[in-house]
mmCIF file of C-alpha atoms in Angstrom:
data_model
loop_
_atom_site.group_PDB
_atom_site.id
_atom_site.type_symbol
_atom_site.label_atom_id
_atom_site.label_comp_id
_atom_site.label_asym_id
_atom_site.label_seq_id
_atom_site.Cartn_x
_atom_site.Cartn_y
_atom_site.Cartn_z
ATOM 1 C CA MET T 1 -10.466 -17.005 -38.784
ATOM 2 C CA ARG T 2 -9.448 -13.535 -39.803
ATOM 3 C CA ALA T 3 -7.390 -12.007 -37.025
ATOM 4 C CA VAL T 4 -7.878 -8.318 -37.621
ATOM 5 C CA GLY T 5 -8.386 -5.108 -35.705
ATOM 6 C CA MET T 6 -11.565 -4.898 -33.683
ATOM 7 C CA ARG T 7 -13.697 -2.268 -32.026
ATOM 8 C CA VAL T 8 -14.514 -3.675 -28.606
ATOM 9 C CA SER T 9 -17.094 -2.214 -26.243
ATOM 10 C CA LEU T 10 -17.637 -4.258 -23.124
ATOM 11 C CA ALA T 11 -20.374 -1.877 -22.094
ATOM 12 C CA ALA T 12 -22.339 -2.954 -25.176
ATOM 13 C CA ALA T 13 -22.400 -6.611 -24.145
ATOM 14 C CA PRO T 14 -25.987 -7.913 -24.296
ATOM 15 C CA ALA T 15 -27.669 -8.580 -20.973
ATOM 16 C CA VAL T 16 -29.723 -11.481 -22.325
ATOM 17 C CA GLY T 17 -27.705 -14.696 -22.338
ATOM 18 C CA PHE T 18 -24.568 -12.893 -21.175
ATOM 19 C CA ARG T 19 -22.319 -15.361 -19.364
ATOM 20 C CA THR T 20 -19.809 -14.374 -16.736
ATOM 21 C CA MET T 21 -16.337 -15.734 -17.361
ATOM 22 C CA LYS T 22 -13.102 -16.301 -15.511
ATOM 23 C CA ILE T 23 -10.531 -14.251 -17.380
ATOM 24 C CA LEU T 24 -6.764 -13.992 -16.987
ATOM 25 C CA VAL T 25 -5.308 -10.626 -17.995
ATOM 26 C CA THR T 26 -1.564 -10.712 -18.673
ATOM 27 C CA GLY T 27 0.064 -7.353 -18.030
ATOM 28 C CA GLY T 28 -3.082 -6.453 -16.116
ATOM 29 C CA ALA T 29 -1.299 -3.992 -13.822
ATOM 30 C CA GLY T 30 -0.317 -1.810 -16.765
ATOM 31 C CA TYR T 31 -2.097 1.195 -18.217
ATOM 32 C CA ILE T 32 -4.491 -0.470 -20.664
ATOM 33 C CA GLY T 33 -4.578 -3.667 -18.641
ATOM 34 C CA SER T 34 -5.769 -2.047 -15.416
ATOM 35 C CA HIS T 35 -8.591 -0.197 -17.179
ATOM 36 C CA THR T 36 -9.622 -3.430 -18.865
ATOM 37 C CA VAL T 37 -9.631 -5.298 -15.549
ATOM 38 C CA LEU T 38 -11.858 -2.623 -14.016
ATOM 39 C CA GLU T 39 -14.298 -2.841 -16.932
ATOM 40 C CA LEU T 40 -14.419 -6.627 -16.764
ATOM 41 C CA LEU T 41 -15.172 -6.491 -13.050
ATOM 42 C CA ALA T 42 -17.961 -4.004 -13.710
ATOM 43 C CA HIS T 43 -19.551 -6.679 -15.899
ATOM 44 C CA ASP T 44 -19.312 -9.306 -13.155
ATOM 45 C CA HIS T 45 -16.489 -11.358 -14.641
ATOM 46 C CA VAL T 46 -14.012 -13.093 -12.339
ATOM 47 C CA VAL T 47 -10.640 -11.572 -13.154
ATOM 48 C CA GLU T 48 -7.077 -12.552 -12.323
ATOM 49 C CA VAL T 49 -3.907 -10.746 -13.331
ATOM 50 C CA LEU T 50 -0.537 -12.127 -14.344
ATOM 51 C CA ASP T 51 2.204 -9.475 -14.219
ATOM 52 C CA ASN T 52 5.884 -9.319 -13.328
ATOM 53 C CA PHE T 53 5.610 -5.557 -12.567
ATOM 54 C CA ASP T 54 8.544 -4.834 -14.873
ATOM 55 C CA ASN T 55 6.972 -1.569 -16.003
ATOM 56 C CA SER T 56 3.947 -1.295 -13.751
ATOM 57 C CA SER T 57 2.977 -1.269 -10.085
ATOM 58 C CA ALA T 58 0.782 -3.397 -7.855
ATOM 59 C CA GLU T 59 -0.722 -0.107 -6.702
ATOM 60 C CA SER T 60 -2.844 0.008 -9.849
ATOM 61 C CA ILE T 61 -4.477 -3.300 -8.882
ATOM 62 C CA ARG T 62 -5.142 -2.045 -5.368
ATOM 63 C CA ARG T 63 -6.870 0.990 -6.849
ATOM 64 C CA VAL T 64 -8.896 -1.182 -9.219
ATOM 65 C CA GLU T 65 -10.059 -3.222 -6.225
ATOM 66 C CA LYS T 66 -10.994 -0.028 -4.399
ATOM 67 C CA LEU T 67 -12.948 1.334 -7.355
ATOM 68 C CA SER T 68 -14.735 -1.928 -8.083
ATOM 69 C CA GLY T 69 -15.234 -3.223 -4.565
ATOM 70 C CA ARG T 70 -14.004 -6.570 -5.866
ATOM 71 C CA ASP T 71 -10.914 -8.674 -5.233
ATOM 72 C CA VAL T 72 -8.479 -9.357 -8.054
ATOM 73 C CA GLY T 73 -6.258 -12.423 -7.923
ATOM 74 C CA VAL T 74 -2.681 -11.437 -8.747
ATOM 75 C CA HIS T 75 0.041 -13.820 -9.930
ATOM 76 C CA GLU T 76 3.459 -12.159 -9.903
ATOM 77 C CA LEU T 77 5.121 -14.209 -12.612
ATOM 78 C CA ASP T 78 7.370 -13.758 -15.601
ATOM 79 C CA LEU T 79 5.348 -15.056 -18.520
ATOM 80 C CA ARG T 80 8.481 -16.738 -19.872
ATOM 81 C CA ASP T 81 8.577 -19.043 -16.818
ATOM 82 C CA GLU T 82 6.926 -21.943 -18.606
ATOM 83 C CA PRO T 83 6.664 -24.409 -15.686
ATOM 84 C CA ALA T 84 5.017 -21.781 -13.468
ATOM 85 C CA VAL T 85 2.673 -20.552 -16.199
ATOM 86 C CA THR T 86 1.700 -24.100 -17.174
ATOM 87 C CA ALA T 87 0.946 -24.910 -13.538
ATOM 88 C CA LEU T 88 -1.147 -21.748 -13.208
ATOM 89 C CA PHE T 89 -3.301 -22.717 -16.179
ATOM 90 C CA ALA T 90 -3.631 -26.306 -14.998
ATOM 91 C CA GLU T 91 -5.240 -25.046 -11.797
ATOM 92 C CA GLY T 92 -6.820 -21.781 -12.961
ATOM 93 C CA GLY T 93 -9.873 -22.945 -14.876
ATOM 94 C CA TYR T 94 -9.792 -19.876 -17.136
ATOM 95 C CA ASP T 95 -12.397 -19.319 -19.830
ATOM 96 C CA ALA T 96 -10.358 -16.729 -21.691
ATOM 97 C CA VAL T 97 -7.162 -14.676 -21.728
ATOM 98 C CA ILE T 98 -6.508 -11.050 -22.640
ATOM 99 C CA HIS T 99 -2.820 -10.694 -23.474
ATOM 100 C CA PHE T 100 -1.309 -7.251 -22.802
ATOM 101 C CA ALA T 101 2.076 -8.340 -21.403
ATOM 102 C CA GLY T 102 5.190 -7.387 -23.344
ATOM 103 C CA HIS T 103 7.843 -4.741 -23.866
ATOM 104 C CA LYS T 104 6.457 -1.786 -25.811
ATOM 105 C CA ALA T 105 8.974 1.066 -26.203
ATOM 106 C CA VAL T 106 9.817 1.685 -29.857
ATOM 107 C CA GLY T 107 13.116 3.454 -29.219
ATOM 108 C CA GLU T 108 14.275 0.856 -26.714
ATOM 109 C CA SER T 109 13.424 -1.918 -29.160
ATOM 110 C CA VAL T 110 15.783 -0.361 -31.710
ATOM 111 C CA ALA T 111 18.568 -0.228 -29.123
ATOM 112 C CA LYS T 112 17.826 -3.702 -27.696
ATOM 113 C CA PRO T 113 16.231 -5.772 -30.463
ATOM 114 C CA LEU T 114 17.191 -9.158 -29.022
ATOM 115 C CA ASP T 115 15.552 -8.282 -25.707
ATOM 116 C CA TYR T 116 12.333 -7.425 -27.512
ATOM 117 C CA TYR T 117 12.242 -10.462 -29.757
ATOM 118 C CA GLY T 118 13.172 -12.717 -26.856
ATOM 119 C CA ASN T 119 10.667 -11.286 -24.401
ATOM 120 C CA ASN T 120 7.631 -10.655 -26.582
ATOM 121 C CA LEU T 121 7.823 -13.775 -28.734
ATOM 122 C CA GLU T 122 8.923 -16.235 -26.050
ATOM 123 C CA SER T 123 6.308 -15.047 -23.545
ATOM 124 C CA THR T 124 3.536 -15.418 -26.113
ATOM 125 C CA LEU T 125 4.676 -18.900 -27.106
ATOM 126 C CA VAL T 126 4.696 -19.967 -23.458
ATOM 127 C CA LEU T 127 1.226 -18.499 -22.999
ATOM 128 C CA LEU T 128 -0.207 -20.269 -26.049
ATOM 129 C CA ARG T 129 1.266 -23.629 -25.063
ATOM 130 C CA ALA T 130 -0.135 -23.302 -21.544
ATOM 131 C CA MET T 131 -3.536 -22.320 -22.920
ATOM 132 C CA ALA T 132 -3.579 -25.264 -25.318
ATOM 133 C CA ALA T 133 -2.589 -27.713 -22.578
ATOM 134 C CA SER T 134 -5.451 -26.506 -20.384
ATOM 135 C CA SER T 135 -8.015 -26.297 -23.229
ATOM 136 C CA THR T 136 -8.322 -22.523 -22.829
ATOM 137 C CA ARG T 137 -8.859 -21.387 -26.391
ATOM 138 C CA GLN T 138 -10.326 -17.891 -26.215
ATOM 139 C CA LEU T 139 -7.774 -15.104 -26.564
ATOM 140 C CA VAL T 140 -7.693 -11.376 -27.178
ATOM 141 C CA PHE T 141 -4.233 -10.142 -28.190
ATOM 142 C CA SER T 142 -3.076 -6.567 -27.770
ATOM 143 C CA SER T 143 -1.341 -5.767 -31.036
ATOM 144 C CA SER T 144 -0.681 -2.311 -32.483
ATOM 145 C CA ALA T 145 -1.478 -0.142 -35.486
ATOM 146 C CA THR T 146 2.249 -0.153 -36.143
ATOM 147 C CA VAL T 147 1.760 -3.483 -37.961
ATOM 148 C CA TYR T 148 0.430 -1.575 -40.983
ATOM 149 C CA GLY T 149 3.970 -0.327 -41.581
ATOM 150 C CA ASP T 150 4.932 2.697 -43.641
ATOM 151 C CA LEU T 151 3.499 1.573 -46.979
ATOM 152 C CA ALA T 152 -0.128 0.826 -46.134
ATOM 153 C CA PRO T 153 -2.564 3.329 -47.690
ATOM 154 C CA VAL T 154 -4.419 5.688 -45.367
ATOM 155 C CA PRO T 155 -7.047 5.246 -44.013
ATOM 156 C CA TYR T 156 -5.865 1.830 -42.889
ATOM 157 C CA GLN T 157 -7.944 -1.200 -43.842
ATOM 158 C CA GLU T 158 -8.013 -4.187 -41.481
ATOM 159 C CA ASP T 159 -7.527 -6.655 -44.348
ATOM 160 C CA HIS T 160 -4.414 -4.899 -45.658
ATOM 161 C CA GLU T 161 -1.559 -7.225 -46.595
ATOM 162 C CA PRO T 162 1.322 -7.583 -46.246
ATOM 163 C CA LEU T 163 1.827 -6.304 -42.752
ATOM 164 C CA GLY T 164 5.107 -4.657 -41.900
ATOM 165 C CA ALA T 165 6.868 -2.529 -39.321
ATOM 166 C CA SER T 166 9.631 0.031 -38.992
ATOM 167 C CA ASN T 167 11.127 -1.168 -35.686
ATOM 168 C CA PRO T 168 11.700 -4.398 -33.718
ATOM 169 C CA TYR T 169 8.764 -3.721 -31.383
ATOM 170 C CA GLY T 170 6.434 -3.537 -34.361
ATOM 171 C CA TRP T 171 7.886 -6.668 -35.905
ATOM 172 C CA THR T 172 7.192 -8.628 -32.721
ATOM 173 C CA LYS T 173 3.528 -7.678 -33.122
ATOM 174 C CA VAL T 174 3.531 -8.739 -36.779
ATOM 175 C CA MET T 175 5.149 -12.068 -35.904
ATOM 176 C CA ILE T 176 2.742 -12.772 -33.054
ATOM 177 C CA GLU T 177 -0.237 -11.984 -35.280
ATOM 178 C CA GLN T 178 1.088 -14.509 -37.800
ATOM 179 C CA MET T 179 1.489 -17.111 -35.070
ATOM 180 C CA LEU T 180 -2.106 -16.595 -34.025
ATOM 181 C CA LYS T 181 -3.404 -16.848 -37.586
ATOM 182 C CA ASP T 182 -1.484 -20.083 -38.126
ATOM 183 C CA LEU T 183 -2.735 -21.460 -34.822
ATOM 184 C CA ALA T 184 -6.361 -20.705 -35.677
ATOM 185 C CA VAL T 185 -5.998 -22.343 -39.092
ATOM 186 C CA SER T 186 -4.519 -25.476 -37.524
ATOM 187 C CA ASP T 187 -7.273 -25.732 -34.890
ATOM 188 C CA PRO T 188 -10.626 -23.996 -35.546
ATOM 189 C CA SER T 189 -11.644 -24.410 -31.898
ATOM 190 C CA TRP T 190 -9.516 -21.344 -31.104
ATOM 191 C CA ARG T 191 -11.381 -18.034 -30.914
ATOM 192 C CA ILE T 192 -8.899 -15.187 -31.294
ATOM 193 C CA GLY T 193 -9.372 -11.436 -31.494
ATOM 194 C CA ILE T 194 -6.596 -8.984 -32.302
ATOM 195 C CA LEU T 195 -6.661 -5.313 -31.298
ATOM 196 C CA ARG T 196 -4.690 -2.831 -33.400
ATOM 197 C CA TYR T 197 -4.931 0.532 -31.711
ATOM 198 C CA PHE T 198 -2.924 3.713 -31.848
ATOM 199 C CA ASN T 199 -1.624 5.570 -28.780
ATOM 200 C CA PRO T 200 -4.357 5.519 -26.109
ATOM 201 C CA VAL T 201 -4.488 8.474 -23.728
ATOM 202 C CA GLY T 202 -6.528 9.506 -20.721
ATOM 203 C CA ALA T 203 -7.423 8.114 -17.344
ATOM 204 C CA HIS T 204 -10.365 6.697 -15.455
ATOM 205 C CA GLU T 205 -12.995 9.299 -14.593
ATOM 206 C CA SER T 206 -12.129 8.893 -10.911
ATOM 207 C CA GLY T 207 -8.535 9.914 -11.542
ATOM 208 C CA GLU T 208 -7.414 6.887 -9.533
ATOM 209 C CA ILE T 209 -5.828 4.977 -12.441
ATOM 210 C CA GLY T 210 -4.105 6.226 -15.570
ATOM 211 C CA GLU T 211 -0.856 5.996 -17.469
ATOM 212 C CA ASP T 212 2.114 5.998 -15.074
ATOM 213 C CA PRO T 213 5.041 3.997 -16.492
ATOM 214 C CA SER T 214 7.856 2.988 -14.171
ATOM 215 C CA GLY T 215 10.582 3.989 -16.615
ATOM 216 C CA ILE T 216 10.996 6.811 -19.113
ATOM 217 C CA PRO T 217 7.627 7.608 -20.761
ATOM 218 C CA ASN T 218 7.338 6.818 -24.458
ATOM 219 C CA ASN T 219 4.832 9.544 -25.322
ATOM 220 C CA LEU T 220 3.868 13.048 -24.247
ATOM 221 C CA THR T 221 0.828 12.385 -22.072
ATOM 222 C CA PRO T 222 2.621 10.840 -19.058
ATOM 223 C CA TYR T 223 4.989 13.830 -18.987
ATOM 224 C CA ILE T 224 2.021 16.215 -18.892
ATOM 225 C CA ALA T 225 0.447 14.207 -16.067
ATOM 226 C CA ARG T 226 3.667 14.271 -14.037
ATOM 227 C CA VAL T 227 3.880 18.057 -14.362
ATOM 228 C CA ALA T 228 0.214 18.377 -13.355
ATOM 229 C CA VAL T 229 0.709 16.445 -10.104
ATOM 230 C CA GLY T 230 4.007 18.147 -9.293
ATOM 231 C CA ARG T 231 6.345 15.228 -9.969
ATOM 232 C CA ARG T 232 8.128 17.224 -12.686
ATOM 233 C CA GLU T 233 8.802 20.946 -12.822
ATOM 234 C CA SER T 234 8.126 21.265 -16.533
ATOM 235 C CA LEU T 235 7.856 19.387 -19.790
ATOM 236 C CA PRO T 236 11.153 18.250 -21.355
ATOM 237 C CA GLY T 237 12.753 21.025 -23.398
ATOM 238 C CA LEU T 238 10.370 23.703 -22.097
ATOM 239 C CA ARG T 239 12.290 25.058 -19.141
#
Protein backbone atom coordinates (compact mmCIF):
# COMPACT_ATOMS: atom_id res chain seq x y z
CA MET A 1 0.00 0.00 0.00
CA ARG A 2 1.22 3.44 -0.88
CA ALA A 3 -0.54 5.96 1.33
CA VAL A 4 -0.33 9.10 -0.73
CA GLY A 5 -2.40 12.12 -1.66
CA MET A 6 -5.54 11.40 -3.62
CA ARG A 7 -8.00 13.26 -5.79
CA VAL A 8 -11.41 12.09 -4.61
CA SER A 9 -14.66 12.79 -6.43
CA LEU A 10 -17.66 11.10 -4.89
CA ALA A 11 -19.79 12.42 -7.71
CA ALA A 12 -17.73 10.32 -10.13
CA ALA A 13 -18.57 7.06 -8.37
CA PRO A 14 -19.83 4.53 -10.94
CA ALA A 15 -23.53 3.71 -10.81
CA VAL A 16 -23.02 0.12 -11.94
CA GLY A 17 -22.08 -2.11 -9.01
CA PHE A 18 -21.94 0.85 -6.63
CA ARG A 19 -22.60 -0.38 -3.09
CA THR A 20 -24.02 1.78 -0.36
CA MET A 21 -22.00 1.72 2.84
CA LYS A 22 -22.37 2.62 6.48
CA ILE A 23 -19.69 5.21 7.13
CA LEU A 24 -18.54 6.88 10.34
CA VAL A 25 -17.15 10.39 9.87
CA THR A 26 -15.01 11.59 12.78
CA GLY A 27 -15.06 15.37 13.10
CA GLY A 28 -18.12 15.29 10.85
CA ALA A 29 -19.58 18.50 12.29
CA GLY A 30 -16.57 20.50 11.13
CA TYR A 31 -16.07 22.43 7.92
CA ILE A 32 -14.74 19.72 5.62
CA GLY A 33 -16.51 16.99 7.55
CA SER A 34 -20.00 18.45 7.17
CA HIS A 35 -19.59 18.90 3.41
CA THR A 36 -18.35 15.33 3.15
CA VAL A 37 -21.32 14.03 5.14
CA LEU A 38 -23.71 15.87 2.83
CA GLU A 39 -22.03 14.41 -0.26
CA LEU A 40 -22.09 10.89 1.17
CA LEU A 41 -25.80 11.21 1.91
CA ALA A 42 -26.41 12.40 -1.64
CA HIS A 43 -24.96 9.08 -2.78
CA ASP A 44 -27.27 7.09 -0.51
CA HIS A 45 -24.70 6.04 2.07
CA VAL A 46 -25.75 5.64 5.70
CA VAL A 47 -23.69 8.17 7.63
CA GLU A 48 -22.98 8.68 11.32
CA VAL A 49 -20.84 11.38 12.89
CA LEU A 50 -18.51 11.21 15.86
CA ASP A 51 -17.61 14.67 17.18
CA ASN A 52 -16.94 16.28 20.55
CA PHE A 53 -17.88 19.74 19.16
CA ASP A 54 -14.62 21.19 20.46
CA ASN A 55 -14.33 23.48 17.45
CA SER A 56 -17.62 22.91 15.67
CA SER A 57 -21.37 23.04 16.26
CA ALA A 58 -24.22 20.56 16.10
CA GLU A 59 -25.99 23.19 14.01
CA SER A 60 -23.98 22.12 10.98
CA ILE A 61 -25.40 18.59 11.26
CA ARG A 62 -28.93 19.95 11.57
CA ARG A 63 -28.38 21.93 8.38
CA VAL A 64 -26.95 18.89 6.60
CA GLU A 65 -30.09 16.96 7.57
CA LYS A 66 -32.25 19.79 6.26
CA LEU A 67 -30.38 19.96 2.95
CA SER A 68 -30.32 16.21 2.43
CA GLY A 69 -33.70 15.27 3.87
CA ARG A 70 -31.89 12.47 5.69
CA ASP A 71 -31.15 11.74 9.34
CA VAL A 72 -27.56 11.65 10.55
CA GLY A 73 -26.68 9.65 13.65
CA VAL A 74 -24.51 11.77 15.95
CA HIS A 75 -22.25 10.42 18.70
CA GLU A 76 -20.95 13.20 20.93
CA LEU A 77 -17.73 11.58 22.07
CA ASP A 78 -14.11 12.44 22.63
CA LEU A 79 -12.21 10.14 20.31
CA ARG A 80 -9.65 9.56 23.07
CA ASP A 81 -12.32 7.86 25.21
CA GLU A 82 -11.25 4.35 24.26
CA PRO A 83 -13.94 2.35 26.11
CA ALA A 84 -16.72 4.45 24.57
CA VAL A 85 -15.22 4.38 21.08
CA THR A 86 -14.59 0.63 21.26
CA ALA A 87 -18.19 0.07 22.34
CA LEU A 88 -19.45 2.26 19.49
CA PHE A 89 -17.57 0.20 16.92
CA ALA A 90 -18.66 -3.08 18.48
CA GLU A 91 -22.28 -2.10 17.88
CA GLY A 92 -21.97 0.18 14.84
CA GLY A 93 -21.41 -2.25 12.00
CA TYR A 94 -19.42 0.33 10.01
CA ASP A 95 -18.03 -0.45 6.57
CA ALA A 96 -15.59 2.45 6.57
CA VAL A 97 -14.34 5.50 8.44
CA ILE A 98 -13.37 8.97 7.24
CA HIS A 99 -11.13 10.55 9.88
CA PHE A 100 -11.26 14.36 10.07
CA ALA A 101 -11.13 14.77 13.87
CA GLY A 102 -8.14 16.54 15.37
CA HIS A 103 -6.68 19.89 16.37
CA LYS A 104 -5.57 21.86 13.32
CA ALA A 105 -4.29 25.36 14.18
CA VAL A 106 -0.64 25.78 13.24
CA GLY A 107 0.05 28.70 15.57
CA GLU A 108 -1.68 27.04 18.51
CA SER A 109 0.31 23.87 17.92
CA VAL A 110 3.54 25.84 18.32
CA ALA A 111 2.29 27.31 21.60
CA LYS A 112 0.81 24.02 22.87
CA PRO A 113 2.77 21.18 21.26
CA LEU A 114 1.96 18.59 23.93
CA ASP A 115 -1.76 19.21 23.49
CA TYR A 116 -1.44 18.60 19.77
CA TYR A 117 0.68 15.48 19.99
CA GLY A 118 -1.51 14.11 22.76
CA ASN A 119 -4.82 14.82 21.05
CA ASN A 120 -4.07 14.02 17.43
CA LEU A 121 -1.92 10.94 17.96
CA GLU A 122 -3.84 9.41 20.87
CA SER A 123 -7.23 9.86 19.18
CA THR A 124 -5.99 8.18 16.01
CA LEU A 125 -4.50 5.27 17.92
CA VAL A 126 -7.79 4.75 19.76
CA LEU A 127 -9.66 4.89 16.46
CA LEU A 128 -7.39 2.35 14.76
CA ARG A 129 -7.57 -0.09 17.67
CA ALA A 130 -11.37 0.15 17.73
CA MET A 131 -11.52 -0.37 13.97
CA ALA A 132 -9.24 -3.40 14.14
CA ALA A 133 -11.26 -4.95 16.97
CA SER A 134 -14.46 -4.61 14.95
CA SER A 135 -12.90 -5.71 11.63
CA THR A 136 -13.53 -2.29 10.07
CA ARG A 137 -10.53 -1.89 7.81
CA GLN A 138 -11.40 0.82 5.30
CA LEU A 139 -10.15 4.28 6.23
CA VAL A 140 -9.69 7.67 4.63
CA PHE A 141 -7.41 9.94 6.66
CA SER A 142 -7.46 13.72 6.42
CA SER A 143 -3.80 14.68 6.30
CA SER A 144 -2.33 17.92 4.97
CA ALA A 145 0.02 19.25 2.31
CA THR A 146 2.12 20.52 5.18
CA VAL A 147 3.70 17.05 5.36
CA TYR A 148 5.86 17.94 2.34
CA GLY A 149 7.79 20.31 4.60
CA ASP A 150 9.96 23.19 3.45
CA LEU A 151 12.47 21.21 1.39
CA ALA A 152 10.26 19.30 -1.04
CA PRO A 153 10.61 20.52 -4.64
CA VAL A 154 7.66 22.31 -6.21
CA PRO A 155 5.37 21.11 -7.72
CA TYR A 156 4.94 18.53 -4.98
CA GLN A 157 5.08 14.86 -5.93
CA GLU A 158 3.00 12.38 -3.92
CA ASP A 159 5.91 9.92 -3.67
CA HIS A 160 8.30 12.51 -2.24
CA GLU A 161 10.39 11.29 0.69
CA PRO A 162 11.25 12.06 3.38
CA LEU A 163 8.21 13.87 4.65
CA GLY A 164 8.70 16.69 7.10
CA ALA A 165 6.98 19.62 8.75
CA SER A 166 7.70 23.04 10.20
CA ASN A 167 5.32 22.90 13.19
CA PRO A 168 3.87 20.38 15.68
CA TYR A 169 0.53 20.22 13.85
CA GLY A 170 2.30 19.16 10.68
CA TRP A 171 4.41 16.61 12.51
CA THR A 172 1.29 14.95 13.91
CA LYS A 173 0.14 14.44 10.32
CA VAL A 174 3.52 13.00 9.32
CA MET A 175 3.50 10.63 12.30
CA ILE A 176 -0.06 9.46 11.65
CA GLU A 177 0.75 8.82 7.99
CA GLN A 178 3.68 6.65 9.10
CA MET A 179 1.43 4.75 11.50
CA LEU A 180 -0.99 4.04 8.68
CA LYS A 181 1.75 2.88 6.32
CA ASP A 182 3.13 0.53 8.97
CA LEU A 183 -0.34 -0.78 9.72
CA ALA A 184 -1.05 -1.52 6.06
CA VAL A 185 2.27 -3.32 5.68
CA SER A 186 1.55 -5.48 8.74
CA ASP A 187 -1.96 -6.39 7.54
CA PRO A 188 -2.78 -6.10 3.81
CA SER A 189 -6.51 -6.39 4.52
CA TRP A 190 -6.48 -2.69 5.43
CA ARG A 191 -7.53 -0.29 2.66
CA ILE A 192 -6.28 3.19 3.50
CA GLY A 193 -6.42 6.45 1.58
CA ILE A 194 -4.65 9.63 2.65
CA LEU A 195 -5.72 13.12 1.57
CA ARG A 196 -3.09 15.86 1.45
CA TYR A 197 -4.85 19.09 0.61
CA PHE A 198 -4.03 22.74 1.01
CA ASN A 199 -6.38 25.31 2.56
CA PRO A 200 -9.92 24.60 1.32
CA VAL A 201 -12.25 27.58 0.99
CA GLY A 202 -15.86 28.16 0.04
CA ALA A 203 -19.26 26.97 1.13
CA HIS A 204 -22.13 24.83 -0.07
CA GLU A 205 -24.07 26.37 -2.94
CA SER A 206 -27.07 26.78 -0.64
CA GLY A 207 -25.08 28.96 1.73
CA GLU A 208 -26.36 26.83 4.62
CA ILE A 209 -22.99 25.28 5.56
CA GLY A 210 -19.48 26.67 5.32
CA GLU A 211 -16.42 27.41 7.40
CA ASP A 212 -17.41 28.80 10.81
CA PRO A 213 -14.86 27.85 13.49
CA SER A 214 -15.81 28.24 17.14
CA GLY A 215 -12.51 29.85 18.09
CA ILE A 216 -10.16 32.29 16.39
CA PRO A 217 -10.04 31.59 12.62
CA ASN A 218 -6.75 30.29 11.26
CA ASN A 219 -7.07 31.77 7.78
CA LEU A 220 -8.57 34.79 6.03
CA THR A 221 -11.76 33.34 4.58
CA PRO A 222 -13.74 32.95 7.84
CA TYR A 223 -12.95 36.58 8.70
CA ILE A 224 -14.32 37.71 5.33
CA ALA A 225 -17.47 35.63 5.87
CA ARG A 226 -18.03 37.13 9.33
CA VAL A 227 -17.78 40.65 7.92
CA ALA A 228 -20.19 39.74 5.11
CA VAL A 229 -22.89 38.54 7.52
CA GLY A 230 -22.36 41.42 9.94
CA ARG A 231 -20.70 39.50 12.77
CA ARG A 232 -17.56 41.65 12.45
CA GLU A 233 -17.30 45.31 11.53
CA SER A 234 -14.19 44.89 9.41
CA LEU A 235 -11.26 42.65 8.65
CA PRO A 236 -8.45 42.61 11.25
CA GLY A 237 -6.04 45.50 10.74
CA LEU A 238 -8.29 47.26 8.21
CA ARG A 239 -10.26 49.59 10.43
